[in-house]
Amino acid sequence: MTPIVSAPDLANELAGPRPPVLLDVRWQLGGPPGRPAYDAGHLPGAVYVDLDTELAGPPGAAGRHPLPDVAEFGEVMRRAGVRGSSRVVVYDGGQGWAAARAWWLLRWTGHPDVRVLDGGLAAWRGELSTGTPDPEPGDFRPEPGALPLLDADGAAALARSGLLLDARAAERYRGDVEPIDRVGGHIPGAASAPTTENVDADGRFLPAEALAARFKTLGATEAPEVGVYCGSGVSGAHEVLALEIAGIGAALYAGSWSEWSSDPARPVATGPGRG
């Protein structure tokens, strides 16, 4: 099953006998809150889920967006109407990062049928709703472990034994700038692979063949294992999604650079090389 769905295909599914559960997870780093945008107009029937408070735990030593408490995440999904047997489609404003985070969390906790709306709300051509739905509670019970997850030590080891991709902008990887975290640079051994290069100008994913070619050039097809990190585990989930489209499985280092760089004892590499 492809992990993305086009807007026309989603419209057909919503008009069919078994419409998917819709989750609106609009969020953008440094941007306005997603809830007002949701209230102004969303896909009919979509339930709003907040990335900062419902798709992440409180920020701290584990990073800016550590994984949420699994039991609390399950409660959020059940309130949104997610069942173990339901199809789920998640979308954001078009960047895809937040939607990919929700996709990854649901897949990691064992939900078998989750897709991201390719291009997000910007790709939707149907009507929007301003009503707040009240779905029948779902029965989804999260069981973590369905997708591979890395901690800091695991990421460091994978950078030596396999391929660890840094999904942040290249200038942050090099350490030229660091607008958020304590120090700039990257995990020694990681390769720069900005997630923005996985999509076209409209924010839609490149064709699977193009993504496969990109990741092959980076060494993903020959590596025994592939891992991804970013700033705080959001855009990294988007790169894991791109890798899945290309047919390559990858682990996510959820703590990412915000966790790694918070510990002065951890090594930091700078410049264009892997270090």
CSV table of C-alpha atoms in Angstrom, one decimal:
chain,number,residue,atom,x,y,z
A,1,MET,CA,0.0,0.0,0.0
A,2,THR,CA,1.4,3.4,-1.0
A,3,PRO,CA,1.8,5.7,2.0
A,4,ILE,CA,0.4,8.8,0.2
A,5,VAL,CA,-2.9,9.6,-1.5
A,6,SER,CA,-3.7,12.2,-4.1
A,7,ALA,CA,-6.4,14.8,-3.6
A,8,PRO,CA,-8.6,13.4,-6.4
A,9,ASP,CA,-8.3,9.8,-5.1
A,10,LEU,CA,-9.1,11.0,-1.6
A,11,ALA,CA,-12.2,12.8,-2.9
A,12,ASN,CA,-13.4,9.5,-4.4
A,13,GLU,CA,-12.8,7.6,-1.2
A,14,LEU,CA,-14.7,10.2,0.9
A,15,ALA,CA,-17.7,9.8,-1.5
A,16,GLY,CA,-17.5,6.0,-1.2
A,17,PRO,CA,-19.0,3.5,1.2
A,18,ARG,CA,-16.0,3.4,3.5
A,19,PRO,CA,-14.5,6.9,3.9
A,20,PRO,CA,-11.3,7.2,5.8
A,21,VAL,CA,-10.8,9.0,9.1
A,22,LEU,CA,-9.4,12.4,8.4
A,23,LEU,CA,-6.8,14.1,10.7
A,24,ASP,CA,-5.9,17.7,10.2
A,25,VAL,CA,-2.4,18.3,11.7
A,26,ARG,CA,-1.6,21.7,10.3
A,27,TRP,CA,1.6,23.1,11.9
A,28,GLN,CA,4.7,24.9,10.7
A,29,LEU,CA,8.0,25.5,12.5
A,30,GLY,CA,8.0,29.2,13.6
A,31,GLY,CA,4.6,29.7,11.9
A,32,PRO,CA,1.1,30.6,13.3
A,33,PRO,CA,-0.8,28.0,15.3
A,34,GLY,CA,-2.7,25.4,13.3
A,35,ARG,CA,-6.0,25.5,15.2
A,36,PRO,CA,-7.2,28.9,13.8
A,37,ALA,CA,-6.5,27.8,10.3
A,38,TYR,CA,-8.5,24.6,11.0
A,39,ASP,CA,-11.4,26.6,12.4
A,40,ALA,CA,-11.4,28.8,9.3
A,41,GLY,CA,-11.8,25.8,7.0
A,42,HIS,CA,-10.9,22.1,6.8
A,43,LEU,CA,-11.8,19.0,5.0
A,44,PRO,CA,-15.3,18.0,5.9
A,45,GLY,CA,-15.2,15.6,8.9
A,46,ALA,CA,-11.5,16.1,9.7
A,47,VAL,CA,-10.5,16.3,13.3
A,48,TYR,CA,-7.8,18.7,14.4
A,49,VAL,CA,-4.8,17.2,16.2
A,50,ASP,CA,-2.1,19.5,17.6
A,51,LEU,CA,1.5,18.5,16.9
A,52,ASP,CA,3.1,20.3,19.8
A,53,THR,CA,0.8,18.9,22.5
A,54,GLU,CA,-0.7,15.7,21.1
A,55,LEU,CA,1.9,14.4,18.7
A,56,ALA,CA,4.8,15.2,21.0
A,57,GLY,CA,5.7,15.1,24.7
A,58,PRO,CA,6.9,18.2,26.6
A,59,PRO,CA,10.2,19.6,25.3
A,60,GLY,CA,13.2,18.9,27.4
A,61,ALA,CA,16.4,16.9,27.4
A,62,ALA,CA,14.9,14.4,24.9
A,63,GLY,CA,14.4,17.2,22.4
A,64,ARG,CA,11.9,19.8,21.3
A,65,HIS,CA,9.4,17.3,20.1
A,66,PRO,CA,10.0,14.0,22.0
A,67,LEU,CA,7.6,11.2,21.4
A,68,PRO,CA,4.3,11.5,23.2
A,69,ASP,CA,3.3,9.2,26.0
A,70,VAL,CA,1.9,6.2,24.2
A,71,ALA,CA,-1.2,5.9,26.3
A,72,GLU,CA,-2.1,9.6,25.9
A,73,PHE,CA,-1.5,9.3,22.1
A,74,GLY,CA,-3.9,6.4,22.0
A,75,GLU,CA,-6.5,8.5,23.8
A,76,VAL,CA,-6.1,11.3,21.3
A,77,MET,CA,-6.5,8.9,18.3
A,78,ARG,CA,-9.6,7.3,19.8
A,79,ARG,CA,-11.2,10.7,20.5
A,80,ALA,CA,-10.5,11.4,16.8
A,81,GLY,CA,-12.4,8.3,15.8
A,82,VAL,CA,-9.5,6.1,14.8
A,83,ARG,CA,-10.2,2.4,15.0
A,84,GLY,CA,-7.8,-0.4,14.5
A,85,SER,CA,-9.7,-1.3,11.3
A,86,SER,CA,-10.2,2.1,9.9
A,87,ARG,CA,-8.3,3.7,7.1
A,88,VAL,CA,-6.7,7.0,8.1
A,89,VAL,CA,-5.6,10.0,6.0
A,90,VAL,CA,-3.6,12.8,7.6
A,91,TYR,CA,-2.9,16.2,6.1
A,92,ASP,CA,-1.4,19.5,6.9
A,93,GLY,CA,-1.1,22.8,5.1
A,94,GLY,CA,1.1,21.5,2.3
A,95,GLN,CA,4.6,21.2,3.7
A,96,GLY,CA,4.0,17.6,4.7
A,97,TRP,CA,6.2,17.6,7.8
A,98,ALA,CA,3.4,17.5,10.4
A,99,ALA,CA,1.3,15.0,8.4
A,100,ALA,CA,4.4,12.7,8.1
A,101,ARG,CA,4.9,13.0,11.9
A,102,ALA,CA,1.3,11.8,12.5
A,103,TRP,CA,1.7,9.1,9.8
A,104,TRP,CA,4.9,7.8,11.5
A,105,LEU,CA,3.5,7.8,15.0
A,106,LEU,CA,0.4,5.8,13.9
A,107,ARG,CA,2.5,3.4,11.9
A,108,TRP,CA,5.1,3.1,14.7
A,109,THR,CA,2.3,2.2,17.1
A,110,GLY,CA,0.9,-0.5,14.9
A,111,HIS,CA,-1.8,1.1,12.8
A,112,PRO,CA,-1.7,-0.7,9.4
A,113,ASP,CA,-3.5,1.7,7.1
A,114,VAL,CA,-2.3,5.3,7.3
A,115,ARG,CA,-1.6,7.7,4.4
A,116,VAL,CA,-0.6,11.3,3.9
A,117,LEU,CA,-2.5,13.6,1.6
A,118,ASP,CA,0.1,14.4,-1.1
A,119,GLY,CA,0.5,18.2,-1.3
A,120,GLY,CA,-1.7,18.7,1.8
A,121,LEU,CA,-4.7,21.0,2.0
A,122,ALA,CA,-3.2,23.2,-0.8
A,123,ALA,CA,-3.8,20.3,-3.2
A,124,TRP,CA,-7.5,19.9,-2.2
A,125,ARG,CA,-10.0,21.3,-4.7
A,126,GLY,CA,-13.2,20.3,-2.9
A,127,GLU,CA,-15.4,22.2,-0.4
A,128,LEU,CA,-14.2,23.0,3.1
A,129,SER,CA,-16.1,22.9,6.4
A,130,THR,CA,-15.9,25.2,9.4
A,131,GLY,CA,-17.9,22.8,11.6
A,132,THR,CA,-16.3,20.8,14.4
A,133,PRO,CA,-17.1,17.1,14.0
A,134,ASP,CA,-18.0,14.8,16.9
A,135,PRO,CA,-16.9,11.4,15.7
A,136,GLU,CA,-17.8,8.1,17.4
A,137,PRO,CA,-14.9,7.2,19.6
A,138,GLY,CA,-12.5,4.7,18.1
A,139,ASP,CA,-10.9,1.6,19.5
A,140,PHE,CA,-7.2,2.0,18.4
A,141,ARG,CA,-4.8,0.6,21.0
A,142,PRO,CA,-1.2,1.7,20.2
A,143,GLU,CA,1.5,-1.0,20.4
A,144,PRO,CA,4.9,0.7,19.7
A,145,GLY,CA,7.6,-1.0,17.7
A,146,ALA,CA,6.1,-1.5,14.3
A,147,LEU,CA,8.7,0.8,12.7
A,148,PRO,CA,12.3,1.1,13.8
A,149,LEU,CA,13.3,3.8,16.2
A,150,LEU,CA,16.7,5.1,17.2
A,151,ASP,CA,18.0,6.7,20.3
A,152,ALA,CA,21.2,8.9,20.4
A,153,ASP,CA,23.5,6.0,20.9
A,154,GLY,CA,21.8,4.0,18.1
A,155,ALA,CA,22.1,7.0,15.7
A,156,ALA,CA,25.8,7.3,16.5
A,157,ALA,CA,26.3,3.6,15.8
A,158,LEU,CA,24.3,3.6,12.6
A,159,ALA,CA,26.3,6.6,11.3
A,160,ARG,CA,29.3,4.2,11.4
A,161,SER,CA,27.8,0.9,10.4
A,162,GLY,CA,25.1,2.1,7.9
A,163,LEU,CA,23.7,5.3,6.5
A,164,LEU,CA,22.4,8.1,8.7
A,165,LEU,CA,20.7,10.9,6.8
A,166,ASP,CA,20.4,14.4,8.1
A,167,ALA,CA,17.1,15.8,6.8
A,168,ARG,CA,17.7,19.5,7.8
A,169,ALA,CA,18.8,22.3,5.4
A,170,ALA,CA,22.3,21.9,4.2
A,171,GLU,CA,23.5,25.1,6.0
A,172,ARG,CA,22.4,23.7,9.3
A,173,TYR,CA,24.1,20.4,8.6
A,174,ARG,CA,27.3,22.3,7.8
A,175,GLY,CA,27.0,24.4,10.9
A,176,ASP,CA,26.9,27.7,9.0
A,177,VAL,CA,23.8,28.8,10.9
A,178,GLU,CA,21.9,27.3,13.8
A,179,PRO,CA,18.7,29.4,14.5
A,180,ILE,CA,17.3,27.1,17.2
A,181,ASP,CA,19.6,24.7,18.9
A,182,ARG,CA,22.6,25.1,21.2
A,183,VAL,CA,25.2,24.5,18.5
A,184,GLY,CA,25.4,24.0,14.8
A,185,GLY,CA,26.7,21.0,12.8
A,186,HIS,CA,25.8,17.4,12.5
A,187,ILE,CA,26.2,13.9,14.0
A,188,PRO,CA,29.6,12.6,12.9
A,189,GLY,CA,29.3,10.2,9.9
A,190,ALA,CA,25.8,11.5,8.9
A,191,ALA,CA,25.1,12.5,5.3
A,192,SER,CA,23.3,15.7,4.3
A,193,ALA,CA,20.0,14.9,2.7
A,194,PRO,CA,17.6,17.9,3.0
A,195,THR,CA,14.0,16.7,3.0
A,196,THR,CA,13.0,19.6,0.8
A,197,GLU,CA,14.7,17.8,-2.1
A,198,ASN,CA,12.1,15.0,-1.9
A,199,VAL,CA,9.2,17.2,-3.2
A,200,ASP,CA,8.4,19.4,-6.1
A,201,ALA,CA,7.6,23.1,-6.1
A,202,ASP,CA,4.0,22.3,-5.0
A,203,GLY,CA,5.1,20.2,-2.1
A,204,ARG,CA,4.1,16.9,-3.7
A,205,PHE,CA,6.5,14.0,-3.4
A,206,LEU,CA,8.6,13.2,-6.4
A,207,PRO,CA,7.8,10.0,-8.3
A,208,ALA,CA,9.0,6.9,-6.6
A,209,GLU,CA,11.6,6.3,-9.3
A,210,ALA,CA,13.1,9.7,-8.8
A,211,LEU,CA,13.2,9.3,-5.0
A,212,ALA,CA,14.8,5.9,-5.4
A,213,ALA,CA,17.5,7.4,-7.7
A,214,ARG,CA,18.2,10.1,-5.2
A,215,PHE,CA,18.5,7.8,-2.2
A,216,LYS,CA,20.6,5.4,-4.3
A,217,THR,CA,23.1,8.2,-5.0
A,218,LEU,CA,23.2,8.8,-1.2
A,219,GLY,CA,24.1,5.2,-0.7
A,220,ALA,CA,20.8,4.0,0.8
A,221,THR,CA,20.3,1.0,-1.4
A,222,GLU,CA,23.7,-0.5,-0.5
A,223,ALA,CA,23.6,0.4,3.2
A,224,PRO,CA,22.8,-2.5,5.6
A,225,GLU,CA,20.6,0.0,7.6
A,226,VAL,CA,19.3,3.5,7.0
A,227,GLY,CA,18.4,6.0,9.6
A,228,VAL,CA,17.1,9.6,9.5
A,229,TYR,CA,17.2,12.6,11.9
A,230,CYS,CA,16.4,16.2,11.6
A,231,GLY,CA,15.9,19.1,14.1
A,232,SER,CA,13.3,17.5,16.3
A,233,GLY,CA,11.8,14.5,14.7
A,234,VAL,CA,9.3,16.2,12.4
A,235,SER,CA,10.9,16.7,9.0
A,236,GLY,CA,12.8,13.5,9.6
A,237,ALA,CA,9.5,11.6,9.6
A,238,HIS,CA,8.9,13.2,6.2
A,239,GLU,CA,12.1,11.8,4.9
A,240,VAL,CA,11.3,8.3,6.3
A,241,LEU,CA,8.0,8.6,4.4
A,242,ALA,CA,9.9,9.6,1.2
A,243,LEU,CA,12.2,6.6,1.7
A,244,GLU,CA,9.2,4.3,2.1
A,245,ILE,CA,7.7,5.6,-1.2
A,246,ALA,CA,11.1,4.7,-2.8
A,247,GLY,CA,10.8,1.2,-1.3
A,248,ILE,CA,13.5,1.7,1.4
A,249,GLY,CA,12.9,1.1,5.1
A,250,ALA,CA,14.4,3.5,7.5
A,251,ALA,CA,14.6,4.2,11.3
A,252,LEU,CA,13.8,7.5,12.8
A,253,TYR,CA,16.0,9.2,15.5
A,254,ALA,CA,13.1,11.0,17.1
A,255,GLY,CA,15.2,13.1,19.5
A,256,SER,CA,17.2,14.3,16.5
A,257,TRP,CA,19.6,17.3,16.6
A,258,SER,CA,17.6,19.1,19.4
A,259,GLU,CA,18.4,16.1,21.7
A,260,TRP,CA,21.9,15.4,20.4
A,261,SER,CA,23.2,18.9,20.6
A,262,SER,CA,21.8,19.5,24.1
A,263,ASP,CA,24.5,17.3,25.6
A,264,PRO,CA,28.0,19.0,25.3
A,265,ALA,CA,29.6,15.6,25.7
A,266,ARG,CA,28.3,14.4,22.3
A,267,PRO,CA,30.6,15.0,19.3
A,268,VAL,CA,29.7,17.5,16.6
A,269,ALA,CA,31.0,17.6,13.1
A,270,THR,CA,30.9,20.7,10.9
A,271,GLY,CA,31.4,21.5,7.2
A,272,PRO,CA,30.2,19.7,4.1
A,273,GLY,CA,31.9,16.4,4.9
A,274,ARG,CA,30.5,13.7,7.0
A,275,GLY,CA,33.2,14.2,9.7
